Short mmCIF file of C-alpha atoms and ligand atoms in Angstrom, two decimals:
data_model
loop_
_atom_site.label_atom_id
_atom_site.label_comp_id
_atom_site.label_asym_id
_atom_site.label_seq_id
_atom_site.Cartn_x
_atom_site.Cartn_y
_atom_site.Cartn_z
CA MET C 1 -16.05 -22.24 -10.46
CA PRO C 2 -18.69 -19.81 -9.17
CA VAL C 3 -18.88 -17.95 -5.85
CA ILE C 4 -16.73 -19.72 -3.27
CA ASN C 5 -19.02 -21.97 -1.19
CA SER C 6 -17.63 -21.02 2.19
CA ILE C 7 -17.89 -17.34 1.25
CA ALA C 8 -21.50 -17.85 0.12
CA ALA C 9 -22.09 -19.26 3.60
CA LEU C 10 -20.85 -15.93 4.99
CA GLU C 11 -23.55 -13.95 3.19
CA GLU C 12 -25.76 -13.44 6.20
CA GLU C 13 -22.83 -12.48 8.42
CA MET C 14 -21.39 -10.11 5.80
CA THR C 15 -24.81 -8.51 5.32
CA ALA C 16 -24.95 -7.81 9.06
CA TRP C 17 -21.46 -6.23 8.98
CA ARG C 18 -22.38 -4.14 5.95
CA ARG C 19 -25.57 -2.83 7.50
CA ASP C 20 -23.77 -2.04 10.74
CA PHE C 21 -21.17 0.00 8.81
CA HIS C 22 -24.02 1.65 6.92
CA MET C 23 -25.72 2.67 10.15
CA HIS C 24 -22.53 4.25 11.47
CA PRO C 25 -20.94 6.13 8.56
CA GLU C 26 -17.85 8.26 9.19
CA LEU C 27 -16.32 11.03 7.10
CA ALA C 28 -12.75 11.19 5.79
CA TYR C 29 -10.06 10.58 8.43
CA GLN C 30 -12.74 10.13 11.09
CA GLU C 31 -13.24 6.41 10.40
CA THR C 32 -12.20 5.37 13.89
CA ARG C 33 -15.18 3.15 14.67
CA THR C 34 -15.03 1.47 11.27
CA ALA C 35 -11.26 1.03 11.42
CA GLY C 36 -11.51 -0.35 14.95
CA ILE C 37 -14.06 -2.97 13.91
CA VAL C 38 -11.99 -3.92 10.86
CA ALA C 39 -8.79 -4.28 12.89
CA ASP C 40 -10.52 -6.23 15.68
CA LYS C 41 -12.11 -8.65 13.23
CA LEU C 42 -8.84 -9.22 11.38
CA GLU C 43 -7.01 -9.89 14.65
CA SER C 44 -9.74 -12.26 15.81
CA TRP C 45 -9.06 -14.32 12.67
CA GLY C 46 -5.35 -14.52 13.46
CA ILE C 47 -4.33 -11.85 10.94
CA GLU C 48 -1.39 -9.55 11.69
CA VAL C 49 -2.67 -5.96 11.84
CA LYS C 50 -1.19 -2.49 11.71
CA ARG C 51 -3.50 0.35 12.72
CA GLY C 52 -3.20 4.07 12.03
CA VAL C 53 -1.60 3.84 8.57
CA GLY C 54 -2.36 7.15 6.82
CA LYS C 55 -4.15 8.42 9.96
CA THR C 56 -7.13 6.04 10.16
CA GLY C 57 -6.15 3.30 7.69
CA VAL C 58 -5.70 -0.35 8.64
CA VAL C 59 -3.45 -2.96 7.03
CA GLY C 60 -3.83 -6.71 7.52
CA VAL C 61 -1.20 -9.21 6.42
CA ILE C 62 -1.93 -12.87 5.70
CA LYS C 63 0.93 -15.25 4.93
CA GLY C 64 0.07 -18.14 2.66
CA ALA C 65 1.65 -21.55 2.38
CA GLY C 66 5.31 -21.11 1.49
CA GLU C 67 7.31 -18.34 -0.14
CA GLY C 68 5.86 -16.39 -3.01
CA PRO C 69 4.99 -12.94 -4.32
CA SER C 70 2.88 -10.31 -2.59
CA ILE C 71 -0.46 -8.94 -3.65
CA GLY C 72 -2.31 -5.89 -2.31
CA LEU C 73 -6.11 -5.72 -2.08
CA ARG C 74 -7.69 -2.40 -1.28
CA ALA C 75 -11.04 -1.29 0.13
CA ASP C 76 -12.14 2.20 1.18
CA MET C 77 -13.97 2.94 4.45
CA ASP C 78 -15.21 6.55 4.35
CA ALA C 79 -18.70 7.96 3.83
CA LEU C 80 -20.08 11.19 2.34
CA PRO C 81 -21.67 14.35 3.78
CA ILE C 82 -25.17 13.49 2.49
CA VAL C 83 -28.48 13.25 4.32
CA GLU C 84 -29.77 9.74 3.65
CA ALA C 85 -33.20 9.62 2.01
CA ASN C 86 -33.75 5.86 2.47
CA ASP C 87 -35.98 4.43 5.13
CA THR C 88 -34.41 1.03 5.73
CA PRO C 89 -33.82 -0.41 9.20
CA TRP C 90 -30.08 0.15 8.58
CA LYS C 91 -30.46 3.83 7.62
CA SER C 92 -27.62 6.11 8.77
CA ARG C 93 -27.74 6.92 12.49
CA ASN C 94 -25.26 9.72 11.89
CA GLU C 95 -27.47 12.48 10.46
CA GLY C 96 -25.88 14.22 7.49
CA VAL C 97 -23.35 11.46 6.88
CA MET C 98 -24.10 8.54 4.57
CA HIS C 99 -22.46 5.57 2.93
CA ALA C 100 -23.65 6.77 -0.47
CA CYS C 101 -20.75 5.31 -2.44
CA GLY C 102 -20.91 1.76 -1.12
CA HIS C 103 -17.63 1.85 0.79
CA ASP C 104 -19.50 -0.02 3.54
CA GLY C 105 -19.87 -2.85 1.01
CA HIS C 106 -16.24 -2.63 -0.13
CA THR C 107 -14.98 -2.87 3.45
CA THR C 108 -17.30 -5.82 4.08
CA MET C 109 -16.24 -7.72 0.94
CA LEU C 110 -12.55 -7.36 1.78
CA LEU C 111 -13.30 -8.55 5.33
CA GLY C 112 -15.18 -11.56 3.90
CA ALA C 113 -12.24 -12.40 1.64
CA ALA C 114 -9.84 -11.92 4.58
CA LYS C 115 -11.77 -14.30 6.81
CA TYR C 116 -11.79 -16.95 4.10
CA LEU C 117 -8.11 -16.50 3.18
CA ALA C 118 -7.01 -16.59 6.83
CA GLU C 119 -8.88 -19.87 7.33
CA THR C 120 -7.77 -21.60 4.15
CA ARG C 121 -4.34 -20.09 3.31
CA ASN C 122 -4.58 -21.84 -0.01
CA PHE C 123 -2.04 -19.57 -1.70
CA ALA C 124 1.68 -18.84 -1.73
CA GLY C 125 3.40 -15.68 -0.52
CA THR C 126 1.61 -12.77 1.12
CA VAL C 127 -1.62 -10.85 0.77
CA ASN C 128 -1.74 -7.30 2.14
CA LEU C 129 -5.23 -6.02 2.92
CA PHE C 130 -5.47 -2.24 2.66
CA PHE C 131 -8.46 -0.62 4.36
CA GLN C 132 -7.99 3.00 3.45
CA PRO C 133 -9.53 6.19 4.79
CA ALA C 134 -10.73 9.27 2.97
CA GLU C 135 -11.28 8.19 -0.62
CA GLU C 136 -13.93 10.89 -1.12
CA GLY C 137 -11.75 13.86 -2.00
CA PHE C 138 -9.09 13.64 0.70
CA ALA C 139 -6.62 11.21 -0.87
CA GLY C 140 -6.50 8.55 1.82
CA ALA C 141 -4.68 6.19 -0.56
CA LYS C 142 -1.93 8.78 -0.95
CA ALA C 143 -1.84 9.30 2.82
CA MET C 144 -1.18 5.58 3.28
CA ILE C 145 1.49 5.57 0.56
CA ASP C 146 3.16 8.64 2.11
CA ASP C 147 3.07 6.79 5.42
CA GLY C 148 5.33 4.07 3.96
CA LEU C 149 2.65 1.63 2.79
CA PHE C 150 4.66 -0.02 0.03
CA GLN C 151 7.93 0.01 2.00
CA ASP C 152 6.32 -1.66 5.01
CA PHE C 153 4.02 -3.90 2.97
CA PRO C 154 5.69 -4.57 -0.39
CA CYS C 155 3.37 -5.58 -3.21
CA ASP C 156 4.07 -6.95 -6.67
CA GLN C 157 0.60 -5.95 -7.80
CA VAL C 158 -2.53 -4.26 -6.44
CA TYR C 159 -6.25 -4.65 -7.04
CA GLY C 160 -9.33 -2.69 -6.03
CA LEU C 161 -13.04 -3.29 -6.50
CA HIS C 162 -15.83 -0.68 -6.65
CA ASN C 163 -19.53 -1.37 -6.91
CA TRP C 164 -21.16 -0.05 -10.08
CA PRO C 165 -24.94 0.52 -10.10
CA GLN C 166 -25.05 0.95 -13.91
CA LEU C 167 -23.92 -2.66 -14.41
CA PRO C 168 -26.22 -5.54 -13.50
CA ALA C 169 -25.51 -7.57 -10.37
CA GLY C 170 -23.46 -10.63 -11.30
CA THR C 171 -21.22 -8.78 -13.74
CA VAL C 172 -17.68 -7.48 -13.37
CA SER C 173 -15.99 -4.90 -15.54
CA ALA C 174 -12.25 -5.17 -16.24
CA VAL C 175 -11.17 -2.52 -18.72
CA LYS C 176 -7.59 -1.80 -19.81
CA GLY C 177 -6.12 1.70 -19.80
CA PRO C 178 -7.66 4.88 -18.41
CA ILE C 179 -11.02 4.22 -16.77
CA MET C 180 -11.46 7.24 -14.51
CA ALA C 181 -10.29 10.80 -14.96
CA ALA C 182 -7.77 13.03 -13.26
CA ALA C 183 -9.65 15.73 -11.35
CA ASP C 184 -8.00 19.14 -10.99
CA LYS C 185 -9.27 22.41 -9.54
CA PHE C 186 -8.49 25.96 -10.55
CA ASP C 187 -9.07 29.51 -9.37
CA ILE C 188 -8.36 32.44 -11.66
CA THR C 189 -8.22 35.87 -10.08
CA VAL C 190 -8.77 38.65 -12.59
CA THR C 191 -7.67 42.08 -11.44
CA GLY C 192 -9.01 45.19 -13.16
CA LYS C 193 -9.78 48.62 -11.81
CA GLY C 194 -13.06 49.55 -10.21
CA ALA C 195 -15.18 52.36 -11.63
CA HIS C 196 -18.70 53.80 -11.79
CA GLY C 197 -20.95 51.48 -13.77
CA ALA C 198 -21.88 54.40 -16.02
CA MET C 199 -18.26 55.47 -16.64
CA PRO C 200 -16.40 52.29 -17.66
CA HIS C 201 -13.63 54.28 -19.38
CA HIS C 202 -12.32 55.25 -15.93
CA GLY C 203 -11.66 51.66 -14.99
CA VAL C 204 -10.72 48.21 -16.26
CA ASP C 205 -13.70 45.83 -16.13
CA PRO C 206 -12.69 42.44 -14.67
CA ILE C 207 -16.11 40.99 -15.55
CA VAL C 208 -15.62 41.64 -19.26
CA ILE C 209 -12.12 40.19 -19.04
CA GLY C 210 -13.36 37.17 -17.11
CA SER C 211 -16.18 36.54 -19.59
CA GLN C 212 -13.72 36.37 -22.44
CA ILE C 213 -11.50 34.04 -20.45
CA VAL C 214 -14.45 31.68 -19.87
CA THR C 215 -15.13 31.49 -23.59
CA ALA C 216 -11.50 31.19 -24.64
CA LEU C 217 -10.81 28.40 -22.14
CA GLN C 218 -13.19 26.15 -24.06
CA SER C 219 -10.78 26.21 -26.99
CA LEU C 220 -8.34 24.23 -24.82
CA VAL C 221 -10.76 21.32 -25.01
CA SER C 222 -12.05 21.85 -28.54
CA ARG C 223 -8.94 23.08 -30.42
CA SER C 224 -5.71 22.29 -28.63
CA LYS C 225 -5.83 18.57 -27.92
CA ASP C 226 -6.39 15.39 -29.86
CA PRO C 227 -10.19 15.16 -30.28
CA LEU C 228 -10.04 11.43 -29.54
CA LYS C 229 -8.64 12.11 -26.07
CA GLY C 230 -11.29 13.04 -23.55
CA ALA C 231 -11.22 16.16 -21.41
CA VAL C 232 -13.67 18.48 -19.69
CA LEU C 233 -13.07 22.01 -18.51
CA SER C 234 -15.95 23.56 -16.58
CA VAL C 235 -15.99 27.03 -15.06
CA THR C 236 -18.44 26.40 -12.26
CA MET C 237 -18.10 29.60 -10.24
CA PHE C 238 -17.82 33.20 -11.47
CA LYS C 239 -17.81 35.69 -8.61
CA ALA C 240 -17.67 39.45 -9.02
CA GLY C 241 -19.33 42.64 -7.95
CA ALA C 242 -21.91 43.64 -5.36
CA ALA C 243 -23.84 46.58 -6.80
CA TYR C 244 -25.81 47.52 -9.95
CA ASN C 245 -23.78 50.63 -10.60
CA VAL C 246 -20.24 49.62 -9.63
CA ILE C 247 -17.65 47.92 -11.78
CA PRO C 248 -15.66 45.85 -9.28
CA ASP C 249 -11.90 45.65 -8.92
CA THR C 250 -11.67 41.90 -9.25
CA ALA C 251 -13.45 38.78 -10.44
CA THR C 252 -12.69 35.15 -9.69
CA LEU C 253 -13.38 32.17 -11.91
CA SER C 254 -13.17 28.67 -10.51
CA GLY C 255 -13.88 25.20 -11.76
CA THR C 256 -12.69 21.72 -12.58
CA VAL C 257 -10.61 20.05 -15.28
CA ARG C 258 -10.93 16.30 -15.97
CA THR C 259 -8.49 14.43 -18.17
CA PHE C 260 -7.33 10.86 -18.85
CA ASP C 261 -3.94 11.61 -20.33
CA ALA C 262 -1.08 13.34 -18.51
CA LYS C 263 0.04 15.19 -21.67
CA VAL C 264 -3.44 16.61 -22.20
CA GLN C 265 -3.50 17.59 -18.53
CA ASP C 266 -0.15 19.43 -18.86
CA ARG C 267 -1.35 21.17 -21.98
CA ILE C 268 -4.56 22.39 -20.38
CA GLU C 269 -2.77 23.67 -17.28
CA ALA C 270 -0.20 25.59 -19.34
CA GLY C 271 -2.84 26.80 -21.81
CA MET C 272 -5.09 28.08 -19.04
CA LYS C 273 -2.29 30.28 -17.71
CA ALA C 274 -1.40 31.59 -21.17
CA ILE C 275 -5.02 32.38 -22.07
CA ALA C 276 -5.98 33.99 -18.76
CA GLU C 277 -2.84 36.10 -18.52
CA GLY C 278 -2.85 36.98 -22.24
CA ILE C 279 -6.48 38.10 -22.36
CA ALA C 280 -6.26 40.02 -19.09
CA THR C 281 -3.06 41.80 -20.08
CA GLY C 282 -4.42 42.60 -23.53
CA LEU C 283 -7.43 44.27 -21.96
CA GLY C 284 -5.42 46.27 -19.45
CA GLY C 285 -5.83 44.05 -16.40
CA ALA C 286 -4.03 41.07 -14.93
CA ALA C 287 -4.85 37.44 -14.14
CA ALA C 288 -3.31 34.98 -11.73
CA VAL C 289 -4.07 31.25 -12.09
CA ASP C 290 -3.94 28.85 -9.16
CA TYR C 291 -4.13 25.36 -10.71
CA ARG C 292 -4.23 22.45 -8.25
CA ARG C 293 -3.90 18.86 -9.31
CA GLY C 294 -6.15 16.40 -7.53
CA TYR C 295 -6.39 12.65 -8.07
CA PRO C 296 -4.47 11.40 -11.09
CA ALA C 297 -6.26 9.46 -13.83
CA THR C 298 -6.99 5.85 -12.90
CA VAL C 299 -5.14 3.81 -15.49
CA ASN C 300 -5.39 0.02 -15.43
CA HIS C 301 -2.32 -1.96 -16.42
CA ASP C 302 -2.86 -4.26 -19.41
CA ARG C 303 -1.44 -7.51 -18.04
CA GLN C 304 -3.08 -7.19 -14.61
CA THR C 305 -6.40 -6.35 -16.26
CA GLU C 306 -6.20 -9.55 -18.34
CA LEU C 307 -5.38 -11.56 -15.21
CA ALA C 308 -8.21 -9.94 -13.23
CA ALA C 309 -10.67 -10.59 -16.07
CA GLU C 310 -9.73 -14.30 -16.06
CA VAL C 311 -10.11 -14.51 -12.30
CA ALA C 312 -13.47 -12.72 -12.40
CA ALA C 313 -14.64 -15.06 -15.18
CA GLY C 314 -13.97 -17.95 -12.80
CA VAL C 315 -16.49 -16.46 -10.38
CA VAL C 316 -19.21 -14.86 -12.56
CA GLY C 317 -18.63 -16.66 -15.88
CA LYS C 318 -16.86 -15.36 -18.96
CA ASP C 319 -20.00 -13.81 -20.46
CA ASN C 320 -20.49 -11.67 -17.38
CA VAL C 321 -17.06 -10.06 -17.52
CA ARG C 322 -17.27 -6.76 -19.43
CA LEU C 323 -14.10 -5.66 -21.16
CA ASP C 324 -15.49 -2.62 -22.97
CA VAL C 325 -17.33 -0.48 -20.45
CA PRO C 326 -16.60 3.17 -21.34
CA PRO C 327 -14.49 5.21 -18.91
CA THR C 328 -16.11 7.77 -16.63
CA MET C 329 -15.13 11.36 -15.87
CA GLY C 330 -15.41 10.61 -12.15
CA SER C 331 -12.16 10.13 -10.27
CA GLU C 332 -10.76 7.69 -7.76
CA ASP C 333 -7.73 7.76 -5.49
CA PHE C 334 -6.79 4.11 -6.11
CA SER C 335 -5.03 5.87 -9.01
CA PHE C 336 -2.21 6.75 -6.59
CA MET C 337 -1.66 3.04 -5.94
CA LEU C 338 -1.83 2.20 -9.66
CA ASN C 339 0.84 4.84 -10.28
CA GLU C 340 3.12 2.96 -7.85
CA LYS C 341 2.31 -0.68 -8.66
CA PRO C 342 0.88 -2.60 -11.59
CA GLY C 343 -2.71 -3.51 -11.00
CA CYS C 344 -6.34 -3.19 -11.95
CA TYR C 345 -9.41 -1.45 -10.63
CA LEU C 346 -12.51 -3.54 -11.22
CA TRP C 347 -16.15 -2.52 -11.19
CA LEU C 348 -18.63 -4.90 -9.61
CA GLY C 349 -22.14 -4.69 -11.05
CA GLN C 350 -24.81 -4.17 -8.44
CA GLY C 351 -27.80 -3.02 -10.48
CA GLY C 352 -31.19 -4.66 -9.99
CA GLY C 353 -31.06 -4.49 -6.20
CA PRO C 354 -33.54 -2.78 -3.90
CA SER C 355 -32.07 0.65 -4.74
CA GLU C 356 -31.42 1.60 -8.35
CA ALA C 357 -29.92 4.97 -7.38
CA ASN C 358 -26.44 5.85 -8.55
CA VAL C 359 -23.52 6.40 -6.20
CA HIS C 360 -23.56 9.73 -4.29
CA HIS C 361 -27.37 9.86 -4.50
CA PRO C 362 -29.31 10.19 -1.19
CA GLN C 363 -31.32 7.06 -2.12
CA TYR C 364 -28.30 4.96 -3.03
CA ASP C 365 -27.75 1.71 -1.11
CA PHE C 366 -25.23 -1.06 -1.52
CA ASN C 367 -26.79 -4.26 -2.90
CA ASP C 368 -26.02 -6.92 -0.30
CA LYS C 369 -26.63 -9.71 -2.83
CA VAL C 370 -23.26 -8.98 -4.46
CA LEU C 371 -21.24 -9.27 -1.22
CA PRO C 372 -20.34 -12.96 -1.81
CA ILE C 373 -19.48 -12.25 -5.47
CA GLY C 374 -17.11 -9.41 -4.66
CA ALA C 375 -15.53 -11.26 -1.75
CA SER C 376 -15.03 -14.33 -3.97
CA VAL C 377 -13.38 -12.27 -6.71
CA LEU C 378 -10.98 -10.74 -4.16
CA ALA C 379 -10.17 -14.14 -2.64
CA ARG C 380 -9.68 -15.77 -6.04
CA LEU C 381 -7.32 -12.99 -7.14
CA VAL C 382 -5.02 -14.18 -4.35
CA GLU C 383 -5.48 -17.91 -4.92
CA ASP C 384 -5.27 -17.79 -8.72
CA LEU C 385 -2.44 -15.27 -9.05
CA GLN C 386 -0.34 -16.75 -6.25
CA PRO C 387 -1.05 -20.49 -6.45
CA LYS C 388 0.32 -22.79 -3.80
CA ARG C 389 3.28 -24.74 -5.17
ZN1 ZN Y 401 -17.70 8.15 -4.20
ZN1 ZN Y 402 -16.52 5.25 -4.02
#
């Protein structure tokens, strides 16, 4: 059972939608044009629509034949602040904003699935279509959840699909457990006491303190967690001083922490405070840590991953479903939905298309050839997991 025939017939139409979205990219919570087109299309196919969920999100609801469970399918709509380096006829018309993560393709595939499901209704229960804003760093999925998403549109399970340039077109990855990392930010303010650069004994040097903190923080990754559990701690900014001959009063260290396991995350947060404060105090200064949690780790649920892998095999063939793709340290806000409901986040191979660039690269482009594959997987998730009785 390969790509659904009537969805394959939509390829040209979906390609036109995708390129139109690509030409008119919108940043987080500004997706008004995109959301308007999505909502209008859904309504034109007889789908019940709620606009403005989580600011600019859209939800469509399709009732199948007879009572049954509810499934949520999610696509993201936002673009990135990148100047596009492609020269295609559908290049961004919004200078400095670009669909460099393929959310134009995700929105299109969910629309394709919606059109098919609304026409055929060959399933039981309900499918909720979530078109979310602001995936790129501004937690649009959380905004929708906080706006009552799962109270207003109850779901027994949720699924999301992201294109993946490192996997060949025609493949789908369905991997159990943690697949993307939690992404946290931190700022450490080290306070010393300014002095003449030639007379350090009159002051407390925050740069020396900060340097030791940078080094000691690495022991959180190398010495204080299970080596088989992944984590990264990177100090990416170290700001201090403004003159050759002045020891400054303060220094700030900032960076990112990526983890897959909540216990490791807790440990790193607590350890960072202990190390920064301990070193600073020991050297006569002080340190204050501002640790901010971002997206949680994206953790696929075992049962739903098995189900999604079976469904995907029905579209692309068993040999093209990858169950062992290694996790990535990138992060994804579908994690907020997976923390609320059982589900699975799938990767859709798109390598081998006109652009081989990775996501977030100025030469990235969504591979339109995979639109019917992704739309078929989404539609089959509904039909296979909620069969008509
Ligand atoms: Zn992205
Ligand atoms: Zn993305």
